[in-house]
Coordinates of C-alpha atoms and ligand atoms in Angstrom, one line a residue:
Chain L
M1 CA 4.5 -33.6 -19.1
I2 CA 1.2 -35.4 -18.9
R3 CA 0.6 -38.5 -21.0
L4 CA -2.5 -40.7 -21.3
Q5 CA -2.3 -43.9 -23.3
N6 CA -5.3 -46.1 -24.3
I7 CA -7.4 -44.9 -21.4
E8 CA -10.7 -46.8 -21.1
K9 CA -13.5 -46.2 -18.6
S10 CA -16.9 -47.8 -18.2
F11 CA -19.7 -47.2 -15.7
H12 CA -21.8 -50.3 -15.3
H13 CA -20.7 -51.8 -18.6
T14 CA -21.3 -48.6 -20.5
K15 CA -18.2 -47.4 -22.1
V16 CA -17.7 -43.7 -21.3
L17 CA -14.1 -43.3 -22.5
Q18 CA -12.4 -45.3 -25.2
N19 CA -9.0 -45.4 -26.7
I20 CA -8.0 -42.0 -25.2
N21 CA -4.5 -40.9 -26.1
L22 CA -3.2 -37.5 -25.2
T23 CA 0.1 -35.8 -24.5
V24 CA 0.3 -32.5 -22.8
N25 CA 3.7 -30.8 -22.8
R26 CA 5.0 -28.5 -20.1
G27 CA 3.4 -25.1 -20.4
A28 CA 0.8 -26.2 -22.9
V29 CA -2.8 -25.2 -22.5
V30 CA -5.2 -27.9 -23.8
T31 CA -8.8 -27.2 -24.1
I32 CA -11.4 -30.0 -24.4
L33 CA -14.6 -29.3 -26.2
G34 CA -17.6 -31.5 -26.8
P35 CA -21.2 -32.0 -26.2
S36 CA -22.6 -32.7 -22.7
G37 CA -22.2 -36.4 -21.8
S38 CA -19.3 -36.9 -24.2
G39 CA -16.9 -37.8 -21.3
K40 CA -15.0 -34.6 -20.8
S41 CA -15.3 -34.5 -17.1
T42 CA -14.6 -38.3 -16.8
L43 CA -11.4 -37.8 -18.8
L44 CA -10.2 -35.1 -16.4
R45 CA -11.2 -37.1 -13.4
C46 CA -9.3 -40.1 -14.7
I47 CA -6.1 -38.1 -14.7
N48 CA -6.2 -37.5 -11.0
F49 CA -8.0 -40.8 -10.2
L50 CA -11.2 -39.3 -8.9
E51 CA -12.4 -41.9 -11.3
R52 CA -10.4 -45.0 -11.8
P53 CA -9.8 -45.9 -15.4
N54 CA -10.4 -49.5 -16.2
K55 CA -7.4 -49.6 -18.5
G56 CA -4.6 -47.6 -19.8
L57 CA -1.4 -45.7 -18.8
I58 CA -1.2 -42.4 -17.0
Q59 CA 1.9 -40.4 -16.8
V60 CA 2.3 -37.3 -14.7
G61 CA 5.9 -36.0 -14.7
D62 CA 8.0 -38.9 -13.7
L63 CA 5.2 -41.0 -12.3
V64 CA 4.1 -43.6 -14.8
I65 CA 1.1 -45.6 -13.7
Q66 CA -0.7 -48.6 -15.1
A67 CA -4.4 -47.8 -14.3
E68 CA -5.3 -51.4 -13.6
K69 CA -2.7 -51.8 -10.9
V70 CA -2.7 -48.3 -9.3
S71 CA -2.1 -48.3 -5.6
R72 CA -3.4 -45.9 -3.0
E73 CA 0.0 -44.4 -2.6
Q74 CA 0.3 -43.8 -6.3
M75 CA -3.1 -42.1 -6.5
I76 CA -2.0 -39.8 -3.7
Q77 CA 1.2 -39.1 -5.5
V78 CA -0.6 -38.2 -8.7
R79 CA -3.0 -36.0 -6.8
R80 CA -0.1 -34.2 -5.1
N81 CA 1.3 -33.3 -8.5
T82 CA -2.0 -32.2 -10.0
A83 CA -4.8 -29.9 -8.9
M84 CA -8.3 -29.4 -10.0
V85 CA -10.7 -26.5 -10.4
F86 CA -14.4 -27.5 -10.3
Q87 CA -17.5 -26.1 -12.0
H88 CA -19.1 -25.6 -8.6
Y89 CA -15.9 -24.5 -6.9
Y90 CA -16.2 -26.9 -4.0
L91 CA -14.5 -24.6 -1.6
F92 CA -14.3 -26.0 2.0
K93 CA -17.3 -24.2 3.4
N94 CA -16.1 -24.4 7.0
K95 CA -12.9 -22.5 6.1
T96 CA -12.2 -18.9 5.1
A97 CA -10.6 -18.1 1.8
L98 CA -7.2 -18.1 3.4
E99 CA -7.8 -21.4 5.2
N100 CA -9.0 -23.0 2.0
V101 CA -5.7 -22.2 0.4
M102 CA -3.6 -23.0 3.5
E103 CA -5.3 -26.4 4.0
G104 CA -3.3 -28.4 1.4
L105 CA -0.1 -26.7 2.4
L106 CA -0.5 -27.6 6.0
I107 CA -1.9 -31.1 5.7
V108 CA -0.5 -32.4 2.4
K109 CA 2.8 -30.5 2.0
K110 CA 3.2 -30.2 5.8
L111 CA 4.6 -26.7 5.7
D112 CA 4.7 -24.8 9.0
R113 CA 1.9 -22.3 9.6
A114 CA 4.0 -19.2 8.9
E115 CA 5.2 -20.5 5.6
A116 CA 1.8 -21.7 4.6
Y117 CA 0.3 -18.4 5.6
Q118 CA 2.8 -16.5 3.5
K119 CA 2.3 -18.6 0.4
S120 CA -1.5 -18.5 0.7
V121 CA -1.5 -14.7 0.9
H122 CA 0.7 -14.6 -2.1
F123 CA -1.6 -16.8 -4.2
L124 CA -4.7 -15.0 -3.0
A125 CA -3.1 -11.7 -4.1
K126 CA -2.4 -13.3 -7.4
V127 CA -6.0 -14.0 -8.1
G128 CA -6.9 -10.5 -6.8
L129 CA -8.4 -11.5 -3.5
A130 CA -5.9 -10.3 -0.9
N131 CA -8.7 -8.2 0.6
R132 CA -11.1 -11.1 1.0
M133 CA -8.8 -13.5 2.8
D134 CA -10.9 -13.8 6.0
F135 CA -14.2 -14.3 4.2
Y136 CA -16.1 -17.5 4.3
P137 CA -17.2 -19.0 0.9
S138 CA -20.8 -18.1 1.8
Q139 CA -19.7 -14.4 1.9
L140 CA -18.1 -14.5 -1.6
S141 CA -19.6 -14.1 -5.0
G142 CA -19.3 -17.0 -7.5
G143 CA -16.4 -15.4 -9.3
Q144 CA -14.6 -14.8 -6.1
Q145 CA -15.2 -18.3 -4.9
Q146 CA -13.8 -19.7 -8.2
R147 CA -10.7 -17.5 -7.9
V148 CA -10.2 -18.9 -4.4
G149 CA -10.5 -22.3 -6.0
I150 CA -7.8 -21.4 -8.4
A151 CA -5.6 -20.0 -5.7
R152 CA -6.1 -23.3 -3.7
A153 CA -4.9 -25.2 -6.8
L154 CA -2.0 -22.9 -7.5
A155 CA -0.7 -23.1 -3.9
M156 CA 0.0 -26.8 -4.4
E157 CA 2.4 -25.9 -7.1
P158 CA 1.1 -28.7 -9.3
Q159 CA 2.6 -29.8 -12.6
V160 CA -0.8 -29.4 -14.2
I161 CA -4.2 -27.8 -13.2
L162 CA -7.3 -29.5 -14.5
F163 CA -10.2 -27.1 -15.0
D164 CA -13.7 -28.7 -15.4
E165 CA -16.0 -26.0 -16.8
P166 CA -14.7 -23.4 -14.4
T167 CA -17.0 -20.6 -15.6
S168 CA -20.2 -22.6 -16.4
A169 CA -21.9 -22.0 -13.1
L170 CA -21.1 -18.3 -13.1
D171 CA -23.4 -15.3 -13.8
P172 CA -22.3 -13.9 -17.2
E173 CA -20.9 -10.7 -15.6
L174 CA -18.5 -12.8 -13.4
V175 CA -17.1 -15.0 -16.1
G176 CA -14.5 -12.4 -17.2
E177 CA -12.7 -12.1 -13.9
V178 CA -12.1 -15.9 -13.8
L179 CA -11.0 -16.1 -17.4
A180 CA -8.6 -13.2 -16.9
V181 CA -6.9 -15.1 -14.1
M182 CA -6.7 -18.2 -16.2
K183 CA -5.2 -16.3 -19.1
S184 CA -2.6 -14.8 -16.9
L185 CA -1.7 -18.3 -15.7
A186 CA -1.4 -19.5 -19.2
R187 CA 0.9 -16.6 -20.1
E188 CA 3.1 -17.5 -17.1
G189 CA 3.6 -21.0 -18.5
M190 CA 1.3 -23.0 -16.2
T191 CA 0.3 -26.4 -17.8
M192 CA -3.5 -26.5 -18.0
I193 CA -6.1 -28.8 -19.3
V194 CA -9.4 -27.0 -19.6
V195 CA -12.9 -28.3 -20.3
T196 CA -14.8 -25.3 -21.4
H197 CA -17.5 -23.9 -23.6
E198 CA -15.8 -20.6 -23.8
M199 CA -14.8 -20.7 -27.5
N200 CA -13.0 -17.3 -27.4
F201 CA -10.8 -18.6 -24.5
A202 CA -10.0 -21.7 -26.5
R203 CA -9.2 -19.8 -29.6
E204 CA -7.0 -17.2 -27.9
V205 CA -5.3 -19.1 -25.2
A206 CA -5.1 -22.8 -26.1
S207 CA -2.0 -24.3 -27.6
H208 CA -4.1 -27.3 -28.5
V209 CA -7.8 -28.1 -28.9
I210 CA -9.5 -31.4 -28.5
F211 CA -13.0 -32.3 -29.5
M212 CA -14.7 -35.3 -27.8
D213 CA -17.8 -37.1 -28.8
D214 CA -19.3 -40.2 -27.3
G215 CA -16.2 -41.1 -25.3
L216 CA -13.7 -40.6 -28.1
I217 CA -11.3 -37.9 -29.1
I218 CA -12.5 -37.4 -32.7
E219 CA -10.6 -34.3 -33.6
D220 CA -7.6 -32.5 -32.2
G221 CA -5.1 -29.8 -33.4
S222 CA -4.2 -26.2 -33.0
P223 CA -7.1 -23.8 -32.5
V224 CA -6.8 -22.7 -36.1
E225 CA -7.0 -26.3 -37.3
V226 CA -10.0 -27.2 -35.2
F227 CA -12.0 -24.0 -35.5
D228 CA -11.2 -22.9 -39.1
Q229 CA -10.2 -26.1 -40.8
T230 CA -12.6 -28.4 -39.1
K231 CA -12.4 -31.9 -40.5
M232 CA -15.2 -33.9 -38.8
E233 CA -18.8 -33.3 -39.5
R234 CA -19.7 -33.8 -35.7
T235 CA -17.3 -31.0 -34.8
K236 CA -18.7 -28.6 -37.4
Q237 CA -22.2 -29.2 -36.1
F238 CA -21.2 -28.6 -32.5
L239 CA -19.3 -25.5 -33.3
Q240 CA -22.2 -24.2 -35.3
R241 CA -24.6 -24.8 -32.4
V242 CA -22.3 -23.1 -29.9
K243 CA -21.8 -20.1 -32.2
R244 CA -25.5 -19.6 -32.5
F245 CA -25.8 -19.8 -28.8
D246 CA -23.0 -17.3 -28.3
S247 CA -24.4 -14.6 -30.4
Chain A
M1 CA -55.9 -27.9 56.4
K2 CA -52.9 -30.0 55.5
P3 CA -51.1 -28.8 52.4
I4 CA -51.1 -31.1 49.3
F5 CA -47.4 -31.6 49.7
D6 CA -44.8 -31.2 52.3
I7 CA -42.5 -28.4 51.2
Q8 CA -40.3 -28.8 54.3
F9 CA -39.7 -32.5 53.4
M10 CA -39.1 -31.7 49.8
I11 CA -36.4 -29.2 50.6
S12 CA -34.8 -31.6 53.0
I13 CA -34.4 -34.3 50.4
V14 CA -32.9 -32.1 47.7
P15 CA -29.3 -32.6 48.9
E16 CA -29.9 -36.4 49.0
I17 CA -31.1 -36.4 45.4
L18 CA -28.3 -34.1 44.2
K19 CA -25.9 -36.5 45.7
V20 CA -26.7 -39.0 43.0
V21 CA -26.9 -36.5 40.1
P22 CA -23.3 -37.4 39.2
V23 CA -24.4 -41.0 38.6
T24 CA -27.0 -39.8 36.1
L25 CA -24.5 -37.5 34.4
N26 CA -21.8 -40.1 34.5
I27 CA -24.1 -42.6 32.7
T28 CA -25.0 -39.9 30.2
I29 CA -21.5 -38.8 29.4
V30 CA -19.8 -42.2 29.2
S31 CA -22.6 -43.7 27.1
M32 CA -22.8 -40.7 24.9
F33 CA -19.0 -40.7 24.3
F34 CA -19.0 -44.4 23.3
A35 CA -22.3 -44.0 21.4
I36 CA -20.7 -41.3 19.2
I37 CA -17.9 -43.7 18.3
V38 CA -20.3 -46.6 17.6
G39 CA -22.6 -44.3 15.7
L40 CA -19.8 -42.8 13.6
I41 CA -18.3 -46.2 12.7
S42 CA -21.7 -47.7 11.8
A43 CA -22.6 -44.6 9.8
L44 CA -19.3 -44.7 7.8
V45 CA -19.5 -48.4 7.2
R46 CA -23.0 -47.8 5.6
I47 CA -22.0 -44.7 3.7
Y48 CA -19.0 -46.4 2.1
K49 CA -21.0 -49.7 1.8
I50 CA -18.2 -51.7 3.2
P51 CA -19.1 -55.4 2.6
V52 CA -20.2 -57.5 5.6
A53 CA -19.6 -54.7 8.0
C54 CA -22.4 -52.8 6.3
Q55 CA -24.9 -55.7 6.7
I56 CA -23.9 -56.1 10.4
A57 CA -24.4 -52.4 11.0
S58 CA -27.9 -52.5 9.4
T59 CA -28.9 -55.5 11.4
Y60 CA -27.7 -53.9 14.6
L61 CA -29.6 -50.7 13.9
S62 CA -32.7 -52.5 13.1
F63 CA -32.5 -54.6 16.3
M64 CA -31.8 -51.6 18.5
R65 CA -34.6 -49.6 17.1
G66 CA -37.1 -52.5 17.1
T67 CA -36.7 -53.6 20.7
P68 CA -37.4 -51.7 23.9
L69 CA -34.5 -50.1 25.8
L70 CA -35.6 -51.9 29.0
V71 CA -35.3 -55.3 27.2
Q72 CA -31.9 -54.3 25.9
I73 CA -30.8 -53.4 29.5
Y74 CA -31.9 -56.8 30.8
L75 CA -30.2 -58.6 27.8
A76 CA -27.0 -56.8 28.7
Y77 CA -27.4 -57.5 32.4
Y78 CA -28.2 -61.2 32.2
G79 CA -26.5 -61.9 28.8
I80 CA -23.0 -60.5 29.2
P81 CA -22.2 -62.4 32.4
K82 CA -23.5 -65.6 30.8
I83 CA -21.2 -65.0 27.8
L84 CA -18.2 -64.2 30.0
D85 CA -18.9 -67.2 32.2
Y86 CA -18.9 -69.4 29.0
A87 CA -15.6 -67.8 27.9
H88 CA -14.2 -68.4 31.4
T89 CA -15.2 -72.1 31.3
Y90 CA -14.2 -72.9 27.8
Y91 CA -11.5 -70.5 26.8
G92 CA -10.0 -69.9 30.2
W93 CA -10.6 -66.2 30.2
N94 CA -9.9 -65.0 33.7
I95 CA -12.8 -62.7 34.4
D96 CA -14.6 -62.4 37.7
V97 CA -18.1 -61.8 36.5
N98 CA -19.5 -60.9 39.9
G99 CA -16.9 -58.2 40.2
I100 CA -18.3 -56.2 37.3
P101 CA -20.4 -53.3 38.7
A102 CA -23.9 -53.1 37.4
I103 CA -23.3 -49.7 35.9
V104 CA -21.0 -51.3 33.3
F105 CA -24.0 -53.2 31.8
I106 CA -25.8 -49.9 31.8
Y107 CA -23.0 -48.2 29.8
F108 CA -23.0 -51.1 27.4
A109 CA -26.8 -51.1 26.8
F110 CA -27.0 -47.3 26.5
T111 CA -24.0 -47.1 24.2
L112 CA -25.4 -49.6 21.8
N113 CA -28.9 -48.1 22.0
V114 CA -27.9 -44.5 21.6
G115 CA -25.3 -45.4 19.0
A116 CA -28.0 -46.8 16.8
Y117 CA -30.0 -43.6 16.9
L118 CA -26.9 -41.4 16.4
S119 CA -25.8 -43.6 13.5
E120 CA -28.8 -42.5 11.5
T121 CA -28.3 -38.8 12.5
I122 CA -24.6 -38.9 11.6
R123 CA -25.2 -40.7 8.3
A124 CA -27.8 -38.1 7.2
A125 CA -25.6 -35.2 8.3
I126 CA -22.5 -36.5 6.4
Q127 CA -24.6 -37.1 3.3
A128 CA -26.0 -33.6 3.6
I129 CA -22.6 -32.2 2.9
D130 CA -22.0 -32.1 -0.8
K131 CA -19.6 -34.7 -2.1
G132 CA -17.7 -32.2 -4.1
Q133 CA -15.8 -30.9 -1.1
M134 CA -14.5 -34.3 -0.4
E135 CA -13.4 -34.5 -4.1
A136 CA -11.7 -31.2 -3.7
A137 CA -9.9 -32.5 -0.6
L138 CA -8.8 -35.6 -2.5
S139 CA -7.7 -33.6 -5.5
I140 CA -5.1 -31.7 -3.6
G141 CA -3.7 -35.0 -2.2
M142 CA -5.5 -35.3 1.1
T143 CA -6.6 -38.8 2.2
T144 CA -10.2 -39.7 2.7
W145 CA -9.8 -39.7 6.4
Q146 CA -8.2 -36.2 6.4
G147 CA -11.0 -35.0 4.2
L148 CA -13.6 -36.4 6.6
R149 CA -11.9 -35.1 9.7
R150 CA -11.1 -31.6 8.6
I151 CA -13.8 -30.8 6.1
I152 CA -16.8 -33.0 6.3
F153 CA -17.1 -33.7 10.0
P154 CA -17.1 -30.1 11.2
Q155 CA -19.9 -29.3 8.7
A156 CA -21.8 -32.4 9.5
L157 CA -21.6 -31.6 13.2
A158 CA -23.3 -28.3 12.5
V159 CA -26.1 -30.2 10.8
A160 CA -26.4 -32.9 13.4
L161 CA -26.1 -30.8 16.6
P162 CA -29.8 -30.1 17.2
S163 CA -30.5 -33.8 16.8
F164 CA -27.5 -34.6 19.0
G165 CA -29.0 -32.3 21.7
N166 CA -32.3 -34.2 21.5
T167 CA -30.6 -37.5 21.8
V168 CA -28.7 -36.3 24.9
I169 CA -31.9 -35.1 26.5
S170 CA -33.6 -38.5 25.8
L171 CA -30.6 -40.3 27.2
I172 CA -30.7 -38.2 30.4
K173 CA -34.3 -39.2 30.9
D174 CA -33.7 -42.8 30.0
T175 CA -31.0 -43.1 32.6
S176 CA -33.9 -43.5 35.0
L177 CA -34.2 -47.1 33.8
A178 CA -30.8 -47.9 35.3
F179 CA -32.5 -48.5 38.6
M180 CA -34.1 -51.6 37.1
I181 CA -30.8 -53.3 37.5
S182 CA -30.2 -51.6 40.8
V183 CA -27.9 -48.8 39.8
V184 CA -28.8 -46.1 42.2
E185 CA -29.2 -42.9 40.1
M186 CA -31.8 -40.3 40.7
M187 CA -34.7 -42.5 40.2
G188 CA -33.3 -45.2 42.4
Q189 CA -32.6 -42.7 45.1
A190 CA -36.1 -41.4 44.8
K191 CA -37.6 -44.8 45.4
I192 CA -35.4 -45.3 48.5
L193 CA -36.3 -41.9 49.9
G194 CA -39.9 -42.2 49.1
A195 CA -40.2 -45.6 50.8
R196 CA -38.6 -44.2 53.9
G197 CA -41.5 -41.8 54.8
L198 CA -44.0 -43.0 52.2
Q199 CA -43.9 -39.5 50.7
F200 CA -43.5 -40.6 47.1
F201 CA -45.4 -37.7 45.5
E202 CA -43.0 -35.1 47.1
V203 CA -39.9 -37.1 46.1
Y204 CA -41.0 -37.4 42.5
I205 CA -41.8 -33.7 42.2
V206 CA -38.3 -33.0 43.4
V207 CA -36.8 -35.5 40.9
A208 CA -38.9 -34.2 38.1
L209 CA -37.8 -30.7 38.7
I210 CA -34.1 -31.7 38.8
Y211 CA -34.4 -33.7 35.5
W212 CA -36.1 -30.7 34.0
I213 CA -33.4 -28.2 35.1
I214 CA -30.7 -30.5 33.8
C215 CA -32.4 -30.8 30.5
I216 CA -32.9 -27.0 30.2
I217 CA -29.2 -26.5 30.8
V218 CA -28.4 -29.0 28.1
E219 CA -30.8 -27.4 25.7
R220 CA -29.3 -24.0 26.3
T221 CA -25.8 -25.3 25.9
V222 CA -26.6 -27.0 22.6
I223 CA -28.1 -23.8 21.3
R224 CA -25.0 -21.9 22.2
L225 CA -22.7 -24.5 20.7
E226 CA -24.8 -24.5 17.5
K227 CA -24.1 -20.8 17.0
R228 CA -20.4 -21.4 17.4
V229 CA -20.1 -24.3 15.0
K230 CA -22.3 -22.6 12.4
Q231 CA -20.2 -19.4 12.3
F232 CA -19.0 -20.3 8.8
E233 CA -22.6 -20.2 7.6
R234 CA -23.0 -16.5 8.3
G235 CA -24.4 -14.7 5.3
R236 CA -22.7 -12.0 3.3
S237 CA -21.6 -9.2 5.5
I238 CA -19.7 -7.2 3.0
Ligands
LIG1 N1 -20.4 -41.7 -11.6 C1 -21.0 -42.1 -12.8 N2 -21.8 -43.2 -12.8 C2 -22.4 -43.6 -13.9 N3 -22.4 -42.9 -15.1 C3 -21.6 -41.8 -15.1 C4 -20.9 -41.3 -14.0 N4 -20.2 -40.2 -14.3 C5 -20.5 -40.0 -15.6 N5 -21.3 -40.9 -16.1 C6 -21.8 -41.0 -17.5 O1 -20.7 -40.9 -18.3 C7 -20.9 -40.1 -19.4 C8 -19.9 -39.0 -19.6 O2 -20.1 -38.1 -18.5 P1 -19.2 -36.9 -18.3 O3 -17.8 -37.3 -18.3 O4 -19.7 -36.2 -17.1 O5 -19.5 -36.0 -19.6 P2 -19.3 -34.5 -19.9 O6 -18.4 -33.9 -18.8 O7 -18.6 -34.4 -21.2 O8 -20.6 -33.8 -19.9 C9 -22.4 -39.7 -19.3 O9 -23.2 -40.5 -20.1 C10 -22.7 -39.8 -17.9 O10 -24.0 -40.1 -17.7
LIG2 MG1 -18.8 -32.4 -17.4

């Protein structure tokens, strides 16, 4: 279970997140929607301490951390129990697909090579890239790179995977293959928090939808509640705009 | 007619010059080794803006780049013994200043000088690697140091290697200044040999050729290394 309580984050005295409260149960898929600059990425990055919240409480499984007093060890503990998939993939460019997935297993989990190899092959197969294991990122398409990114995250066997606009950088014809992988993870019960503009994905897959505006969660509920019984005017406007853009 | 230079004599001194080539290489290798450490530390300190250390590093770089190498060599040669003498007198450090071979001052001066130039190269190379890869490393639980060592440095090395090669070549040539504090490397040997028969021109031709050959070898080696460390950049070959 992931729990955020009263998270606040400022950059140079500008409040970017305020009063963020969120609970994500095991196996839940939460999608975060909202206009650009509303703080979606910052919220995700606060969960694994890529950004340090100024205030609040973060719980990942049994780890309960007061953000003001977080230690280096605690941050590493949280990161070992979470994984992230980035908009621009951020694969290790000096490593092959296989090595990208093995890296965390060898260095963080300290598995021996044989075991790390086996696991990595397994997860690469899962994202449909068993035949691209020995390719460097520069030799893979965007969709393939992102699937390696997902395999790298999966291999850590995290309690949650944080996705930050995983398909936004992809050519339209490559979006499907990544979403398909994400859907199958959701079906298998992986806990996921997904920042996305893919409304269909949110509608079909999410157990919970959150709408953010200006650093606040202004609306949240089931997909039906947020999409079909929208309460807030800001959310309605945003959904209208996205719909126009989609068609 | 007498030939413009005495080939016989030139051939005869080649072994004598080659005898001190190890001194030149030794200065180059030892100084380069420590310069990489100094350069790396001062680059990281500036990248991560570590207070105090960052200002010290900036001042150090500015000084090293704003003063002639020869002056730095003299400062090391005359300054370090003075400081050690002082420490000996007032703090009771037990150091025999006269027992320190001159080459140690050369190592010291070259390390700091080359370290300053490398620092800039290293900093630029590290910053050329996109920050996202470090975040990806952190996100799976690696430490900053693990991310640097396993992900960032190998890629930064590929960026910095051509510049590293140029630095090594400059360093090899600059080792000729070591003779100014009576370390007998190639240049020193040349002066001694030249003075013997007053055939300076011949001696310096031989020395120039040997420097040239060494530098060509280094250049070739760097190009070959570059291909190796850049193998991950090879384009699509599907
Ligand atoms: N490292 C940073 N330094 C300063 N401001 C930042 C930084 N990261 C994000 N911001 C600001 O915080 C706000 C929220 O950004 P972000 O979380 O990236 O929004 P979103 O992901 O919803 O587009 C924006 O106004 C952005 O400019
Ligand atoms: Mg964002």
